[in-house]
Amino acid sequence: MVGATYRYFARGNTARGDHSLYSSALQGLNAVYMLQGFPGMGKSTLLQHLSALASGRGLDVQEFHSSMNPGELDALIVTETKIGIVDGDACGTLDLPGTETVKVDLMPALDEERIAGIDPAELEAMHDRLAASLSQAYKAFAAALRVHDEWESFYIESMDFRKANELARSLAESIFQGRAQDKRAAVRHLFLGAATPVGAIDYILNLTAGMNRRIFIKGRPGSGKSTLLKRLAAEAEASGIDVDVFHCGFDPNSLDMLIFPELSLALFDSTAPHEHDPNRDSDEVLDMYAQLIAPGIDERYAKELYEIKQRYAAKMQVATAHLAEARAYDAQIKAVYTAATDFSVIEKLKSELAQAIGEK
């Protein structure tokens, strides 16, 4: 029997800069193996191999994708054995109390003579261009967020906050009443999607496939979707109910989804750029615009809203173009180290790590 594979992001290119949630995403593990080496030395390929190996053994795996190169992996968790394997460079400094950290050094695979033949100034220039492109992308995302705030204001000003509070109270009661747990809730913070050089990508359908109940939250910007999710997340934690909290890949201060594994329940913002429609009889739709916003706002401010949407889309296109530039520079840097790597050394590490991920 093949294990299930769940896909996440835990680091994002956001309107608030480079934002990492890895210290939360990797909490509660027995051990984390940290791959140490330069980009281009095969860390993602190694992670993909180990993911397929664990899945083939019938173990569930959690794959964490790169927001720079979504087809690549930055980290892997084998769920049953509570073992993590991560690209140390991509995941950065980690705060994981109670988790053993094991460093796996890939540097013996590097041919120092080949690296010595590279002009250091040229390599430094590549890194500078990469950093500059990312900086420009973050500035464009920040500008897009300011436009998005304008967009939200039309609906916030027309919201019935009494109804919003009643809706949140009623939904929380239907979910949590009689289900409080006498334990400390396990709360993880993650991303369900990311802004990437090819546009927005999300893994909502993959992550919610095993949930018995899914609530698709619809509504306009500013109609209270994130606020509702924040309230439900707080109540779950206070009730000892485990929750995976998914932040918005554009603005990490907002929430896009909650998954309650113990309740087999997921609630998520199902609007662009991660709009999905129900496809099961058990799926539910919660339309925040219809329930909370005064009628006719779209029609009354059609001209103003159209202009805002155009400005927002333009800023997002600029940001995505800068991410594409950054990816090109990232590829140049990787090519330098790939050419200088003895992959037979990396191959030997596979068997060691294969034993580390464990058996069911």
Short mmCIF file of C-alpha atoms in Angstrom, two decimals:
data_model
loop_
_atom_site.label_atom_id
_atom_site.label_comp_id
_atom_site.label_asym_id
_atom_site.label_seq_id
_atom_site.Cartn_x
_atom_site.Cartn_y
_atom_site.Cartn_z
CA MET A 1 0.00 0.00 0.00
CA VAL A 2 1.37 3.38 -1.01
CA GLY A 3 1.35 6.14 1.59
CA ALA A 4 -0.40 9.45 1.06
CA THR A 5 1.52 12.57 0.02
CA TYR A 6 0.47 16.01 1.27
CA ARG A 7 1.90 19.19 -0.23
CA TYR A 8 2.65 22.46 1.51
CA PHE A 9 4.71 25.61 1.41
CA ALA A 10 6.37 26.93 4.57
CA ARG A 11 8.33 29.81 3.08
CA GLY A 12 6.88 32.48 0.85
CA ASN A 13 7.59 35.50 -1.31
CA THR A 14 5.10 37.88 0.25
CA ALA A 15 4.06 41.51 0.47
CA ARG A 16 5.93 41.53 3.78
CA GLY A 17 9.11 40.08 2.30
CA ASP A 18 10.64 36.64 2.57
CA HIS A 19 8.53 34.90 5.22
CA SER A 20 9.33 31.53 6.79
CA LEU A 21 7.08 29.32 8.90
CA TYR A 22 9.43 26.35 9.08
CA SER A 23 10.01 26.49 12.84
CA SER A 24 6.27 25.94 13.30
CA ALA A 25 5.81 23.52 10.39
CA LEU A 26 8.54 21.20 11.72
CA GLN A 27 7.58 21.29 15.41
CA GLY A 28 6.92 18.10 17.35
CA LEU A 29 9.30 15.88 15.36
CA ASN A 30 11.63 13.30 16.88
CA ALA A 31 14.53 14.35 14.68
CA VAL A 32 15.34 16.67 11.80
CA TYR A 33 18.16 15.86 9.38
CA MET A 34 19.56 19.10 7.98
CA LEU A 35 21.21 18.86 4.56
CA GLN A 36 24.08 21.32 4.42
CA GLY A 37 25.55 22.36 1.11
CA PHE A 38 25.35 24.89 -1.69
CA PRO A 39 22.34 25.25 -3.98
CA GLY A 40 22.61 22.94 -6.97
CA MET A 41 24.21 20.05 -5.05
CA GLY A 42 21.15 17.83 -5.36
CA LYS A 43 19.31 18.45 -2.11
CA SER A 44 15.87 18.69 -3.72
CA THR A 45 16.50 15.57 -5.82
CA LEU A 46 17.57 13.74 -2.67
CA LEU A 47 14.40 14.85 -0.86
CA GLN A 48 12.22 13.73 -3.77
CA HIS A 49 13.91 10.32 -3.76
CA LEU A 50 13.36 9.89 -0.03
CA SER A 51 9.72 11.02 -0.32
CA ALA A 52 9.04 8.39 -2.99
CA LEU A 53 10.86 5.77 -0.93
CA ALA A 54 8.86 6.49 2.23
CA SER A 55 5.58 6.58 0.32
CA GLY A 56 6.44 3.28 -1.32
CA ARG A 57 6.90 1.78 2.14
CA GLY A 58 3.31 2.78 2.98
CA LEU A 59 4.31 5.82 5.03
CA ASP A 60 2.51 9.15 4.72
CA VAL A 61 4.76 12.03 3.73
CA GLN A 62 4.48 15.80 3.90
CA GLU A 63 6.33 17.56 1.10
CA PHE A 64 7.31 21.21 1.41
CA HIS A 65 7.79 22.86 -1.95
CA SER A 66 10.04 25.74 -2.93
CA SER A 67 8.28 29.01 -3.68
CA MET A 68 11.13 29.88 -6.06
CA ASN A 69 10.96 26.56 -7.91
CA PRO A 70 7.62 24.87 -7.05
CA GLY A 71 8.68 21.60 -8.65
CA GLU A 72 11.50 21.30 -6.13
CA LEU A 73 11.34 20.31 -2.46
CA ASP A 74 12.84 22.23 0.45
CA ALA A 75 11.80 19.81 3.20
CA LEU A 76 10.11 16.50 3.92
CA ILE A 77 8.34 15.01 6.94
CA VAL A 78 7.63 11.30 7.33
CA THR A 79 4.45 11.54 9.36
CA GLU A 80 4.38 8.23 11.21
CA THR A 81 8.02 8.18 12.25
CA LYS A 82 8.13 11.94 12.95
CA ILE A 83 11.33 12.38 11.01
CA GLY A 84 12.09 15.53 9.04
CA ILE A 85 14.71 16.04 6.34
CA VAL A 86 15.33 19.62 5.26
CA ASP A 87 17.45 21.78 3.01
CA GLY A 88 19.28 23.76 5.66
CA ASP A 89 19.80 26.71 3.34
CA ALA A 90 16.13 26.94 2.33
CA CYS A 91 14.73 26.45 5.83
CA GLY A 92 17.14 28.82 7.57
CA THR A 93 17.57 29.04 11.34
CA LEU A 94 15.14 26.70 13.10
CA ASP A 95 13.79 26.84 16.65
CA LEU A 96 12.75 23.25 17.42
CA PRO A 97 12.78 22.55 21.18
CA GLY A 98 12.76 18.86 22.01
CA THR A 99 13.75 17.83 18.48
CA GLU A 100 17.13 16.27 17.75
CA THR A 101 18.91 18.08 14.92
CA VAL A 102 21.36 16.03 12.85
CA LYS A 103 23.60 17.82 10.35
CA VAL A 104 24.24 16.03 7.06
CA ASP A 105 27.26 17.57 5.33
CA LEU A 106 27.16 17.46 1.54
CA MET A 107 30.34 19.51 1.14
CA PRO A 108 32.66 16.47 0.68
CA ALA A 109 30.91 16.04 -2.69
CA LEU A 110 32.16 19.44 -3.90
CA ASP A 111 35.19 19.56 -6.20
CA GLU A 112 37.14 22.47 -4.76
CA GLU A 113 39.35 22.75 -7.87
CA ARG A 114 36.35 23.40 -10.10
CA ILE A 115 35.00 26.02 -7.70
CA ALA A 116 38.43 27.63 -7.57
CA GLY A 117 38.16 28.18 -11.32
CA ILE A 118 35.08 30.38 -10.91
CA ASP A 119 35.62 34.12 -10.72
CA PRO A 120 34.49 35.08 -7.16
CA ALA A 121 33.37 38.50 -8.37
CA GLU A 122 31.16 36.89 -11.01
CA LEU A 123 29.58 34.58 -8.45
CA GLU A 124 29.03 37.47 -6.06
CA ALA A 125 27.40 39.45 -8.87
CA MET A 126 24.95 36.58 -9.46
CA HIS A 127 23.97 36.63 -5.79
CA ASP A 128 23.59 40.42 -5.91
CA ARG A 129 21.31 40.24 -8.95
CA LEU A 130 19.23 37.53 -7.28
CA ALA A 131 18.84 39.63 -4.12
CA ALA A 132 17.97 42.75 -6.14
CA SER A 133 15.26 40.95 -8.12
CA LEU A 134 13.72 39.55 -4.95
CA SER A 135 13.78 42.99 -3.36
CA GLN A 136 11.96 44.46 -6.35
CA ALA A 137 9.42 41.63 -6.22
CA TYR A 138 8.72 42.30 -2.54
CA LYS A 139 8.29 46.02 -3.22
CA ALA A 140 5.78 45.26 -5.98
CA PHE A 141 3.88 42.84 -3.74
CA ALA A 142 3.79 45.49 -1.00
CA ALA A 143 2.39 48.00 -3.50
CA ALA A 144 -0.22 45.42 -4.56
CA LEU A 145 -1.19 44.93 -0.92
CA ARG A 146 -1.83 48.65 -0.54
CA VAL A 147 -4.13 48.50 -3.55
CA HIS A 148 -5.80 45.42 -2.07
CA ASP A 149 -6.46 47.41 1.11
CA GLU A 150 -8.31 49.98 -1.01
CA TRP A 151 -10.34 47.16 -2.54
CA GLU A 152 -11.25 45.79 0.90
CA SER A 153 -12.38 49.17 2.20
CA PHE A 154 -15.50 49.22 0.00
CA TYR A 155 -16.77 46.04 1.64
CA ILE A 156 -15.57 46.69 5.19
CA GLU A 157 -17.53 49.95 5.24
CA SER A 158 -20.65 48.06 4.19
CA MET A 159 -20.37 45.10 6.55
CA ASP A 160 -22.93 44.23 9.19
CA PHE A 161 -20.58 43.52 12.09
CA ARG A 162 -23.38 42.32 14.34
CA LYS A 163 -24.23 39.62 11.83
CA ALA A 164 -20.52 38.84 11.42
CA ASN A 165 -20.14 38.23 15.15
CA GLU A 166 -23.26 36.10 15.24
CA LEU A 167 -22.08 34.05 12.27
CA ALA A 168 -18.72 33.41 13.91
CA ARG A 169 -20.33 32.49 17.24
CA SER A 170 -22.83 30.14 15.62
CA LEU A 171 -20.20 28.42 13.46
CA ALA A 172 -17.80 28.01 16.37
CA GLU A 173 -20.56 26.50 18.46
CA SER A 174 -21.50 24.01 15.73
CA ILE A 175 -17.87 22.95 15.34
CA PHE A 176 -16.54 22.89 18.89
CA GLN A 177 -19.45 22.43 21.29
CA GLY A 178 -18.98 19.24 23.30
CA ARG A 179 -15.67 18.48 21.63
CA ALA A 180 -13.19 20.19 23.95
CA GLN A 181 -10.07 18.11 24.67
CA ASP A 182 -8.26 17.90 28.00
CA LYS A 183 -4.87 18.53 26.45
CA ARG A 184 -2.76 21.26 24.93
CA ALA A 185 -3.68 21.79 21.30
CA ALA A 186 -1.04 21.14 18.65
CA VAL A 187 -1.03 24.24 16.43
CA ARG A 188 1.07 24.42 13.28
CA HIS A 189 1.45 27.44 11.03
CA LEU A 190 1.90 26.81 7.31
CA PHE A 191 1.17 28.10 3.82
CA LEU A 192 -1.32 26.33 1.53
CA GLY A 193 0.08 28.18 -1.47
CA ALA A 194 2.65 30.66 -2.63
CA ALA A 195 3.42 33.44 -5.05
CA THR A 196 5.87 31.87 -7.50
CA PRO A 197 7.64 32.89 -10.73
CA VAL A 198 4.82 31.16 -12.65
CA GLY A 199 2.02 32.77 -10.62
CA ALA A 200 0.03 31.71 -7.59
CA ILE A 201 -0.01 27.99 -6.75
CA ASP A 202 -2.10 26.32 -4.05
CA TYR A 203 -2.51 22.81 -2.65
CA ILE A 204 -5.99 23.18 -1.14
CA LEU A 205 -7.53 20.18 -2.89
CA ASN A 206 -4.58 17.94 -2.02
CA LEU A 207 -4.62 18.98 1.65
CA THR A 208 -8.38 18.65 2.10
CA ALA A 209 -8.88 15.44 0.11
CA GLY A 210 -9.05 13.30 3.25
CA MET A 211 -11.42 15.58 5.18
CA ASN A 212 -15.01 14.39 5.68
CA ARG A 213 -16.32 17.95 5.84
CA ARG A 214 -15.13 20.90 3.77
CA ILE A 215 -16.48 24.45 4.01
CA PHE A 216 -15.73 26.63 0.98
CA ILE A 217 -15.74 30.26 2.14
CA LYS A 218 -16.74 32.73 -0.58
CA GLY A 219 -16.78 36.51 -0.45
CA ARG A 220 -15.13 39.72 -1.59
CA PRO A 221 -11.91 41.17 -0.17
CA GLY A 222 -12.74 42.65 3.22
CA SER A 223 -15.84 40.52 3.81
CA GLY A 224 -14.40 38.96 6.96
CA LYS A 225 -13.03 35.61 5.76
CA SER A 226 -9.63 35.87 7.47
CA THR A 227 -11.13 37.37 10.63
CA LEU A 228 -13.52 34.43 10.89
CA LEU A 229 -10.68 31.93 10.48
CA LYS A 230 -8.58 33.70 13.13
CA ARG A 231 -11.46 33.50 15.61
CA LEU A 232 -12.04 29.80 14.93
CA ALA A 233 -8.32 29.04 15.24
CA ALA A 234 -8.20 30.78 18.64
CA GLU A 235 -11.25 28.90 19.90
CA ALA A 236 -9.82 25.57 18.73
CA GLU A 237 -6.57 26.20 20.57
CA ALA A 238 -8.45 27.23 23.72
CA SER A 239 -10.50 24.02 23.47
CA GLY A 240 -7.45 21.75 23.13
CA ILE A 241 -8.30 20.87 19.53
CA ASP A 242 -5.38 20.45 17.14
CA VAL A 243 -5.36 22.82 14.18
CA ASP A 244 -3.20 23.48 11.14
CA VAL A 245 -3.35 27.22 10.48
CA PHE A 246 -2.65 28.23 6.89
CA HIS A 247 -1.50 31.77 6.23
CA CYS A 248 -2.04 33.72 3.05
CA GLY A 249 0.94 33.41 0.71
CA PHE A 250 0.45 37.03 -0.36
CA ASP A 251 -0.12 38.58 3.09
CA PRO A 252 1.01 36.26 5.91
CA ASN A 253 -0.90 38.39 8.44
CA SER A 254 -4.11 36.97 6.94
CA LEU A 255 -5.38 33.40 7.11
CA ASP A 256 -6.64 31.31 4.19
CA MET A 257 -7.47 27.91 5.69
CA LEU A 258 -7.87 25.87 8.86
CA ILE A 259 -7.68 22.09 9.06
CA PHE A 260 -8.84 20.26 12.19
CA PRO A 261 -7.44 16.72 11.78
CA GLU A 262 -9.27 15.33 14.83
CA LEU A 263 -12.61 16.62 13.47
CA SER A 264 -11.85 15.74 9.82
CA LEU A 265 -12.85 19.30 8.94
CA ALA A 266 -11.38 21.98 6.69
CA LEU A 267 -12.54 25.57 6.16
CA PHE A 268 -10.85 27.68 3.52
CA ASP A 269 -11.01 30.89 1.56
CA SER A 270 -12.17 29.70 -1.84
CA THR A 271 -11.70 32.90 -3.83
CA ALA A 272 -9.08 33.96 -6.38
CA PRO A 273 -6.23 33.21 -6.66
CA HIS A 274 -7.19 29.89 -5.04
CA GLU A 275 -10.82 29.56 -6.09
CA HIS A 276 -12.29 26.07 -6.04
CA ASP A 277 -15.83 24.79 -6.30
CA PRO A 278 -17.49 22.03 -4.25
CA ASN A 279 -17.44 18.60 -5.89
CA ARG A 280 -18.85 16.36 -3.15
CA ASP A 281 -22.34 16.09 -1.69
CA SER A 282 -20.87 16.77 1.75
CA ASP A 283 -19.17 20.02 0.70
CA GLU A 284 -20.63 23.27 2.02
CA VAL A 285 -20.46 26.87 0.82
CA LEU A 286 -20.36 29.84 3.21
CA ASP A 287 -20.92 33.08 1.27
CA MET A 288 -19.70 35.97 3.43
CA TYR A 289 -20.65 38.60 0.83
CA ALA A 290 -24.24 37.44 0.64
CA GLN A 291 -24.65 37.16 4.40
CA LEU A 292 -22.73 40.17 5.72
CA ILE A 293 -22.36 42.89 3.08
CA ALA A 294 -25.07 45.42 2.22
CA PRO A 295 -26.66 44.54 -1.14
CA GLY A 296 -25.63 46.35 -4.29
CA ILE A 297 -22.04 47.29 -3.42
CA ASP A 298 -20.61 45.64 -6.54
CA GLU A 299 -23.06 47.48 -8.74
CA ARG A 300 -22.86 50.85 -6.97
CA TYR A 301 -19.08 51.04 -7.14
CA ALA A 302 -18.53 49.07 -10.35
CA LYS A 303 -16.33 51.72 -11.97
CA GLU A 304 -14.13 52.27 -8.90
CA LEU A 305 -13.77 48.54 -8.24
CA TYR A 306 -12.85 47.84 -11.85
CA GLU A 307 -10.07 50.44 -11.71
CA ILE A 308 -8.74 48.99 -8.45
CA LYS A 309 -8.75 45.44 -9.82
CA GLN A 310 -6.77 46.60 -12.86
CA ARG A 311 -4.14 48.33 -10.71
CA TYR A 312 -3.91 45.32 -8.43
CA ALA A 313 -3.44 42.91 -11.34
CA ALA A 314 -0.75 45.15 -12.85
CA LYS A 315 1.23 45.26 -9.59
CA MET A 316 1.00 41.48 -9.22
CA GLN A 317 2.25 41.00 -12.78
CA VAL A 318 5.26 43.20 -12.05
CA ALA A 319 6.02 41.24 -8.88
CA THR A 320 5.75 37.91 -10.70
CA ALA A 321 8.06 39.15 -13.45
CA HIS A 322 10.70 40.05 -10.84
CA LEU A 323 10.34 36.58 -9.30
CA ALA A 324 10.96 35.10 -12.75
CA GLU A 325 14.15 37.17 -13.00
CA ALA A 326 15.20 35.94 -9.56
CA ARG A 327 14.62 32.33 -10.57
CA ALA A 328 16.86 32.81 -13.62
CA TYR A 329 19.69 34.13 -11.43
CA ASP A 330 19.08 31.32 -8.94
CA ALA A 331 19.46 28.81 -11.79
CA GLN A 332 22.79 30.38 -12.79
CA ILE A 333 24.11 30.03 -9.25
CA LYS A 334 22.94 26.42 -9.01
CA ALA A 335 24.60 25.57 -12.32
CA VAL A 336 27.98 26.60 -10.90
CA TYR A 337 27.74 24.19 -7.99
CA THR A 338 26.06 21.41 -9.96
CA ALA A 339 29.03 21.34 -12.34
CA ALA A 340 31.40 21.02 -9.36
CA THR A 341 29.50 18.28 -7.49
CA ASP A 342 30.47 14.60 -7.42
CA PHE A 343 27.02 13.05 -7.28
CA SER A 344 28.37 9.60 -6.46
CA VAL A 345 29.08 11.00 -2.98
CA ILE A 346 25.48 12.22 -2.74
CA GLU A 347 24.27 8.77 -3.79
CA LYS A 348 25.99 7.22 -0.78
CA LEU A 349 24.02 9.50 1.53
CA LYS A 350 20.73 8.16 0.17
CA SER A 351 21.05 4.79 1.88
CA GLU A 352 21.96 6.40 5.21
CA LEU A 353 18.98 8.73 5.07
CA ALA A 354 16.72 5.94 3.83
CA GLN A 355 17.43 4.11 7.09
CA ALA A 356 16.86 7.29 9.08
CA ILE A 357 13.30 7.81 7.83
CA GLY A 358 12.37 4.49 9.44
CA GLU A 359 9.78 1.81 8.96
CA LYS A 360 6.11 1.78 9.86
#
